[in-house]
């Protein structure tokens, strides 16, 4: 039996994941700050806070690639004290890529209390791994220790007022994917997705499959 060929072997969200900081839709402030950091990276810890699907994780990956950093990605729900110890231990070695290490911790608000405690000392100047940038992402900061928060530079990823820009972006994707002139109402689609770009691209993917 032959394998069926799917029209979308890769989701649109994956296919169109921005690779550089400048490529992101909206996010003017984060882009300005992170372009400066990418131009002159320094050992530091950052917390990207914002609603789902606005580009926090992708932005951290773009930063890693722009600084040619060695990436240590601690995925959602895997951030315990052991994972922190291991990543920080590895960061004491010269990065394979030469420049910087980038430790990315997704869903940082879900990390265990022990992981947060472990980080308190690691993020202090005396124990901070050299040439390392930490990026934590989360949707909200409520469950994070004030002592942890005060060791991070916080960047708000706001999607407020982005519907127009998202619609323009969806229009480009729609055309690039062979959509015809009478497409869906993209402003409405962006608004219905509450400016969650991932959700909007998922909806667009479904719309494209109706053609
Ligand atoms: N600002 C943006 N510009 C262009 N594409 C975006 C943007 N934000 C998100 N996307 C698209 O949505 C996908 C998911 O984004 P990402 O995983 O970075 O979101 P997130 O903010 O980390 O979400 P979550 O809080 O759910 O982890 C990306 O692969 C990309 O295709
Ligand atoms: Mg994410």
Short mmCIF file of N, CA and C in Angstrom, two decimals, residues 64-188:
data_model
loop_
_atom_site.label_atom_id
_atom_site.label_comp_id
_atom_site.label_asym_id
_atom_site.label_seq_id
_atom_site.Cartn_x
_atom_site.Cartn_y
_atom_site.Cartn_z
N UNK A 64 19.38 32.82 19.41
CA UNK A 64 20.46 31.82 19.47
C UNK A 64 21.16 31.72 18.13
N UNK A 65 20.37 31.74 17.06
CA UNK A 65 21.01 31.58 15.76
C UNK A 65 21.77 32.85 15.37
N UNK A 66 21.24 34.02 15.72
CA UNK A 66 21.95 35.26 15.35
C UNK A 66 23.26 35.43 16.10
N UNK A 67 23.33 34.91 17.32
CA UNK A 67 24.60 35.03 18.04
C UNK A 67 25.44 33.77 17.83
N UNK A 68 24.98 32.90 16.96
CA UNK A 68 25.60 31.59 16.71
C UNK A 68 25.88 30.90 18.05
N UNK A 69 24.86 30.92 18.89
CA UNK A 69 25.00 30.35 20.23
C UNK A 69 24.79 28.84 20.22
N UNK A 70 25.41 28.19 21.18
CA UNK A 70 25.14 26.76 21.36
C UNK A 70 23.87 26.67 22.20
N UNK A 71 22.87 26.01 21.63
CA UNK A 71 21.55 26.00 22.27
C UNK A 71 21.41 24.84 23.26
N UNK A 72 20.93 25.16 24.45
CA UNK A 72 20.58 24.13 25.44
C UNK A 72 19.10 24.33 25.74
N UNK A 73 18.27 23.51 25.14
CA UNK A 73 16.82 23.74 25.26
C UNK A 73 16.22 22.82 26.32
N UNK A 74 15.70 23.42 27.37
CA UNK A 74 15.01 22.61 28.38
C UNK A 74 13.51 22.75 28.10
N UNK A 75 12.90 21.68 27.55
CA UNK A 75 11.52 21.82 27.11
C UNK A 75 10.53 21.95 28.26
N UNK A 76 9.29 22.31 27.89
CA UNK A 76 8.21 22.47 28.85
C UNK A 76 8.15 21.26 29.79
N UNK A 77 7.92 21.51 31.02
CA UNK A 77 7.72 20.49 32.05
C UNK A 77 8.92 19.59 32.31
N UNK A 78 10.07 19.95 31.74
CA UNK A 78 11.26 19.14 31.99
C UNK A 78 12.25 19.92 32.85
N UNK A 79 11.79 21.08 33.36
CA UNK A 79 12.74 21.91 34.07
C UNK A 79 12.75 21.64 35.57
N UNK A 80 13.58 20.67 35.94
CA UNK A 80 13.77 20.41 37.37
C UNK A 80 15.21 20.80 37.73
N UNK A 81 15.55 20.63 39.00
CA UNK A 81 16.88 21.08 39.46
C UNK A 81 17.99 20.35 38.70
N UNK A 82 17.74 19.08 38.38
CA UNK A 82 18.76 18.28 37.69
C UNK A 82 19.05 18.86 36.29
N UNK A 83 17.98 19.21 35.58
CA UNK A 83 18.13 19.77 34.23
C UNK A 83 18.89 21.10 34.28
N UNK A 84 18.60 21.90 35.31
CA UNK A 84 19.30 23.19 35.46
C UNK A 84 20.79 22.93 35.74
N UNK A 85 21.06 22.02 36.66
CA UNK A 85 22.46 21.71 37.00
C UNK A 85 23.22 21.25 35.77
N UNK A 86 22.59 20.37 34.99
CA UNK A 86 23.26 19.81 33.80
C UNK A 86 23.56 20.92 32.79
N UNK A 87 22.54 21.75 32.50
CA UNK A 87 22.73 22.82 31.51
C UNK A 87 23.83 23.78 31.99
N UNK A 88 23.77 24.16 33.27
CA UNK A 88 24.75 25.13 33.77
C UNK A 88 26.16 24.53 33.77
N UNK A 89 26.24 23.25 34.08
CA UNK A 89 27.54 22.57 34.06
C UNK A 89 28.12 22.62 32.66
N UNK A 90 27.29 22.33 31.65
CA UNK A 90 27.76 22.33 30.25
C UNK A 90 28.20 23.72 29.81
N UNK A 91 27.58 24.75 30.41
CA UNK A 91 27.88 26.12 30.00
C UNK A 91 29.24 26.61 30.50
N UNK A 92 29.87 25.83 31.37
CA UNK A 92 31.21 26.24 31.81
C UNK A 92 32.27 25.87 30.77
N UNK A 93 31.88 25.07 29.77
CA UNK A 93 32.81 24.74 28.68
C UNK A 93 32.67 25.77 27.57
N UNK A 94 33.73 25.94 26.80
CA UNK A 94 33.66 26.85 25.66
C UNK A 94 32.61 26.30 24.68
N UNK A 95 31.68 27.15 24.23
CA UNK A 95 30.63 26.65 23.34
C UNK A 95 31.19 26.04 22.05
N UNK A 96 30.52 25.01 21.56
CA UNK A 96 30.97 24.34 20.33
C UNK A 96 30.98 25.33 19.17
N UNK A 97 30.08 26.33 19.24
CA UNK A 97 29.98 27.30 18.16
C UNK A 97 30.95 28.47 18.34
N UNK A 98 31.70 28.46 19.43
CA UNK A 98 32.69 29.52 19.61
C UNK A 98 32.23 30.66 20.49
N UNK A 99 31.04 31.22 20.25
CA UNK A 99 30.64 32.44 20.95
C UNK A 99 29.97 32.26 22.30
N UNK A 100 28.66 32.05 22.27
CA UNK A 100 27.87 32.03 23.49
C UNK A 100 27.07 30.74 23.64
N UNK A 101 26.70 30.48 24.88
CA UNK A 101 25.69 29.45 25.15
C UNK A 101 24.35 30.15 25.29
N UNK A 102 23.29 29.51 24.83
CA UNK A 102 21.96 30.04 25.12
C UNK A 102 21.12 28.93 25.75
N UNK A 103 20.75 29.16 27.00
CA UNK A 103 19.91 28.18 27.71
C UNK A 103 18.47 28.66 27.60
N UNK A 104 17.63 27.85 26.94
CA UNK A 104 16.23 28.22 26.76
C UNK A 104 15.35 27.33 27.62
N UNK A 105 14.62 27.96 28.53
CA UNK A 105 13.70 27.22 29.41
C UNK A 105 12.28 27.65 29.06
N UNK A 106 11.52 26.74 28.41
CA UNK A 106 10.14 27.07 28.05
C UNK A 106 9.20 26.78 29.21
N UNK A 107 8.07 27.49 29.20
CA UNK A 107 7.08 27.35 30.28
C UNK A 107 7.76 27.43 31.63
N UNK A 108 8.54 28.48 31.81
CA UNK A 108 9.32 28.62 33.04
C UNK A 108 8.42 28.70 34.28
N UNK A 109 7.15 29.13 34.07
CA UNK A 109 6.25 29.21 35.22
C UNK A 109 5.87 27.82 35.73
N UNK A 110 6.20 26.79 34.93
CA UNK A 110 5.90 25.43 35.36
C UNK A 110 7.13 24.73 35.94
N UNK A 111 8.26 25.43 36.05
CA UNK A 111 9.44 24.71 36.56
C UNK A 111 9.25 24.41 38.04
N UNK A 112 9.92 23.39 38.50
CA UNK A 112 9.71 22.96 39.88
C UNK A 112 10.30 24.01 40.83
N UNK A 113 9.76 24.08 42.06
CA UNK A 113 10.33 25.02 43.03
C UNK A 113 11.82 24.76 43.24
N UNK A 114 12.25 23.49 43.17
CA UNK A 114 13.67 23.17 43.34
C UNK A 114 14.50 23.77 42.21
N UNK A 115 13.94 23.77 41.00
CA UNK A 115 14.66 24.35 39.86
C UNK A 115 14.81 25.86 40.05
N UNK A 116 13.75 26.49 40.54
CA UNK A 116 13.84 27.95 40.78
C UNK A 116 14.89 28.25 41.83
N UNK A 117 14.92 27.41 42.87
CA UNK A 117 15.92 27.61 43.93
C UNK A 117 17.33 27.44 43.38
N UNK A 118 17.50 26.38 42.55
CA UNK A 118 18.82 26.11 41.96
C UNK A 118 19.27 27.32 41.14
N UNK A 119 18.29 27.93 40.45
CA UNK A 119 18.63 29.06 39.59
C UNK A 119 19.05 30.30 40.37
N UNK A 120 18.48 30.45 41.59
CA UNK A 120 18.80 31.65 42.36
C UNK A 120 20.30 31.83 42.50
N UNK A 121 20.99 30.73 42.80
CA UNK A 121 22.43 30.87 42.96
C UNK A 121 23.15 30.93 41.62
N UNK A 122 22.67 30.14 40.63
CA UNK A 122 23.34 30.15 39.31
C UNK A 122 23.28 31.53 38.66
N UNK A 123 22.19 32.25 38.92
CA UNK A 123 22.03 33.54 38.24
C UNK A 123 22.68 34.69 39.01
N UNK A 124 23.37 34.37 40.08
CA UNK A 124 24.12 35.40 40.80
C UNK A 124 25.49 35.55 40.17
N UNK A 125 25.98 36.78 40.22
CA UNK A 125 27.23 37.09 39.50
C UNK A 125 28.35 36.10 39.77
N UNK A 126 28.49 35.65 41.00
CA UNK A 126 29.63 34.79 41.33
C UNK A 126 29.55 33.41 40.69
N UNK A 127 28.32 32.91 40.50
CA UNK A 127 28.17 31.55 39.97
C UNK A 127 27.69 31.53 38.53
N UNK A 128 27.45 32.71 37.93
CA UNK A 128 26.86 32.79 36.59
C UNK A 128 27.81 32.15 35.58
N UNK A 129 27.33 31.15 34.82
CA UNK A 129 28.23 30.53 33.84
C UNK A 129 28.71 31.58 32.83
N UNK A 130 29.98 31.54 32.43
CA UNK A 130 30.51 32.56 31.54
C UNK A 130 29.89 32.46 30.14
N UNK A 131 29.84 33.57 29.44
CA UNK A 131 29.34 33.60 28.05
C UNK A 131 28.02 32.83 27.89
N UNK A 132 27.12 33.04 28.80
CA UNK A 132 25.84 32.32 28.74
C UNK A 132 24.68 33.31 28.82
N UNK A 133 23.72 33.09 27.94
CA UNK A 133 22.48 33.87 28.00
C UNK A 133 21.35 32.91 28.34
N UNK A 134 20.61 33.22 29.39
CA UNK A 134 19.45 32.42 29.76
C UNK A 134 18.21 33.11 29.21
N UNK A 135 17.33 32.34 28.57
CA UNK A 135 16.03 32.88 28.19
C UNK A 135 14.96 31.97 28.76
N UNK A 136 14.10 32.55 29.59
CA UNK A 136 12.95 31.84 30.15
C UNK A 136 11.72 32.37 29.44
N UNK A 137 10.79 31.49 29.08
CA UNK A 137 9.54 31.98 28.50
C UNK A 137 8.38 31.54 29.38
N UNK A 138 7.37 32.38 29.45
CA UNK A 138 6.17 31.98 30.21
C UNK A 138 4.99 32.87 29.80
N UNK A 139 3.79 32.40 30.09
CA UNK A 139 2.60 33.17 29.79
C UNK A 139 2.29 34.17 30.90
N UNK A 140 2.59 33.79 32.13
CA UNK A 140 2.44 34.73 33.23
C UNK A 140 3.44 34.45 34.33
N UNK A 141 3.64 35.46 35.17
CA UNK A 141 4.74 35.34 36.14
C UNK A 141 4.27 34.99 37.55
N UNK A 142 2.92 34.80 37.70
CA UNK A 142 2.33 34.61 39.03
C UNK A 142 3.03 33.57 39.91
N UNK A 143 3.44 32.44 39.31
CA UNK A 143 3.98 31.38 40.14
C UNK A 143 5.50 31.48 40.30
N UNK A 144 6.08 32.55 39.78
CA UNK A 144 7.54 32.65 39.87
C UNK A 144 7.95 33.44 41.11
N UNK A 145 8.97 32.95 41.76
CA UNK A 145 9.53 33.57 42.96
C UNK A 145 9.99 35.00 42.70
N UNK A 146 9.64 35.95 43.55
CA UNK A 146 10.17 37.31 43.35
C UNK A 146 11.70 37.32 43.27
N UNK A 147 12.35 36.45 44.02
CA UNK A 147 13.83 36.44 43.98
C UNK A 147 14.34 35.97 42.62
N UNK A 148 13.59 35.05 41.99
CA UNK A 148 13.96 34.61 40.65
C UNK A 148 13.71 35.74 39.65
N UNK A 149 12.52 36.35 39.76
CA UNK A 149 12.15 37.43 38.83
C UNK A 149 13.15 38.57 38.88
N UNK A 150 13.64 38.87 40.08
CA UNK A 150 14.54 40.02 40.20
C UNK A 150 15.92 39.74 39.61
N UNK A 151 16.15 38.52 39.20
CA UNK A 151 17.43 38.20 38.55
C UNK A 151 17.31 38.21 37.02
N UNK A 152 16.10 38.45 36.53
CA UNK A 152 15.86 38.42 35.07
C UNK A 152 15.49 39.80 34.55
N UNK A 153 15.86 40.05 33.32
CA UNK A 153 15.37 41.23 32.62
C UNK A 153 14.10 40.78 31.90
N UNK A 154 12.99 41.45 32.21
CA UNK A 154 11.71 40.99 31.68
C UNK A 154 11.37 41.72 30.37
N UNK A 155 10.99 40.95 29.36
CA UNK A 155 10.52 41.56 28.10
C UNK A 155 9.08 41.12 27.87
N UNK A 156 8.19 42.10 27.74
CA UNK A 156 6.77 41.80 27.48
C UNK A 156 6.57 41.53 25.99
N UNK A 157 5.99 40.39 25.69
CA UNK A 157 5.60 40.08 24.32
C UNK A 157 4.10 40.34 24.22
N UNK A 158 3.76 41.57 23.85
CA UNK A 158 2.34 41.91 23.79
C UNK A 158 1.82 41.74 22.37
N UNK A 159 0.62 41.18 22.27
CA UNK A 159 0.02 41.03 20.94
C UNK A 159 -1.06 42.07 20.74
N UNK A 160 -1.13 43.03 21.66
CA UNK A 160 -2.18 44.04 21.60
C UNK A 160 -2.09 44.86 20.30
N UNK A 161 -3.22 44.98 19.64
CA UNK A 161 -3.28 45.81 18.42
C UNK A 161 -2.55 45.22 17.23
N UNK A 162 -2.25 43.92 17.28
CA UNK A 162 -1.46 43.32 16.20
C UNK A 162 -2.31 42.73 15.07
N UNK A 163 -3.66 42.77 15.23
CA UNK A 163 -4.53 42.04 14.27
C UNK A 163 -4.26 42.46 12.82
N UNK A 164 -4.08 43.78 12.59
CA UNK A 164 -3.87 44.26 11.23
C UNK A 164 -2.60 43.68 10.63
N UNK A 165 -1.53 43.75 11.41
CA UNK A 165 -0.24 43.22 10.92
C UNK A 165 -0.30 41.70 10.70
N UNK A 166 -0.99 41.03 11.61
CA UNK A 166 -1.11 39.58 11.46
C UNK A 166 -1.89 39.26 10.19
N UNK A 167 -2.96 40.03 9.94
CA UNK A 167 -3.76 39.79 8.73
C UNK A 167 -2.91 39.97 7.47
N UNK A 168 -2.07 41.03 7.47
CA UNK A 168 -1.18 41.25 6.31
C UNK A 168 -0.24 40.07 6.12
N UNK A 169 0.25 39.58 7.24
CA UNK A 169 1.18 38.43 7.20
C UNK A 169 0.45 37.19 6.66
N UNK A 170 -0.77 36.99 7.14
CA UNK A 170 -1.56 35.83 6.69
C UNK A 170 -1.84 35.91 5.20
N UNK A 171 -2.04 37.14 4.74
CA UNK A 171 -2.30 37.36 3.32
C UNK A 171 -1.09 36.87 2.49
N UNK A 172 0.11 37.21 2.98
CA UNK A 172 1.33 36.79 2.27
C UNK A 172 1.44 35.27 2.25
N UNK A 173 1.16 34.66 3.41
CA UNK A 173 1.24 33.19 3.49
C UNK A 173 0.19 32.57 2.58
N UNK A 174 -1.03 33.14 2.63
CA UNK A 174 -2.14 32.65 1.80
C UNK A 174 -1.72 32.63 0.33
N UNK A 175 -1.14 33.72 -0.15
CA UNK A 175 -0.73 33.81 -1.56
C UNK A 175 0.43 32.85 -1.84
N UNK A 176 1.41 32.81 -0.93
CA UNK A 176 2.58 31.94 -1.14
C UNK A 176 2.17 30.47 -1.18
N UNK A 177 1.06 30.15 -0.51
CA UNK A 177 0.61 28.75 -0.48
C UNK A 177 -0.41 28.45 -1.57
N UNK A 178 -0.54 29.40 -2.50
CA UNK A 178 -1.41 29.14 -3.66
C UNK A 178 -2.86 29.46 -3.42
N UNK A 179 -3.17 30.24 -2.36
CA UNK A 179 -4.56 30.65 -2.13
C UNK A 179 -5.01 31.59 -3.22
N UNK A 180 -6.29 31.56 -3.55
CA UNK A 180 -6.75 32.46 -4.62
C UNK A 180 -7.31 33.76 -4.05
N UNK A 181 -7.73 34.65 -4.93
CA UNK A 181 -8.16 35.99 -4.56
C UNK A 181 -9.24 36.05 -3.48
N UNK A 182 -10.25 35.18 -3.57
CA UNK A 182 -11.36 35.29 -2.63
C UNK A 182 -11.10 34.43 -1.39
N UNK A 183 -10.13 34.89 -0.62
CA UNK A 183 -9.75 34.14 0.58
C UNK A 183 -10.65 34.45 1.76
N UNK A 184 -10.37 33.88 2.91
CA UNK A 184 -11.15 34.17 4.11
C UNK A 184 -10.90 35.60 4.59
N UNK A 185 -11.77 36.08 5.47
CA UNK A 185 -11.59 37.41 6.07
C UNK A 185 -10.45 37.30 7.09
N UNK A 186 -9.28 37.82 6.69
CA UNK A 186 -8.08 37.54 7.50
C UNK A 186 -8.02 38.38 8.77
N UNK A 187 -8.60 39.59 8.73
CA UNK A 187 -8.64 40.40 9.96
C UNK A 187 -9.48 39.66 10.99
N UNK A 188 -10.60 39.13 10.51
CA UNK A 188 -11.50 38.41 11.42
C UNK A 188 -10.79 37.16 11.96
#
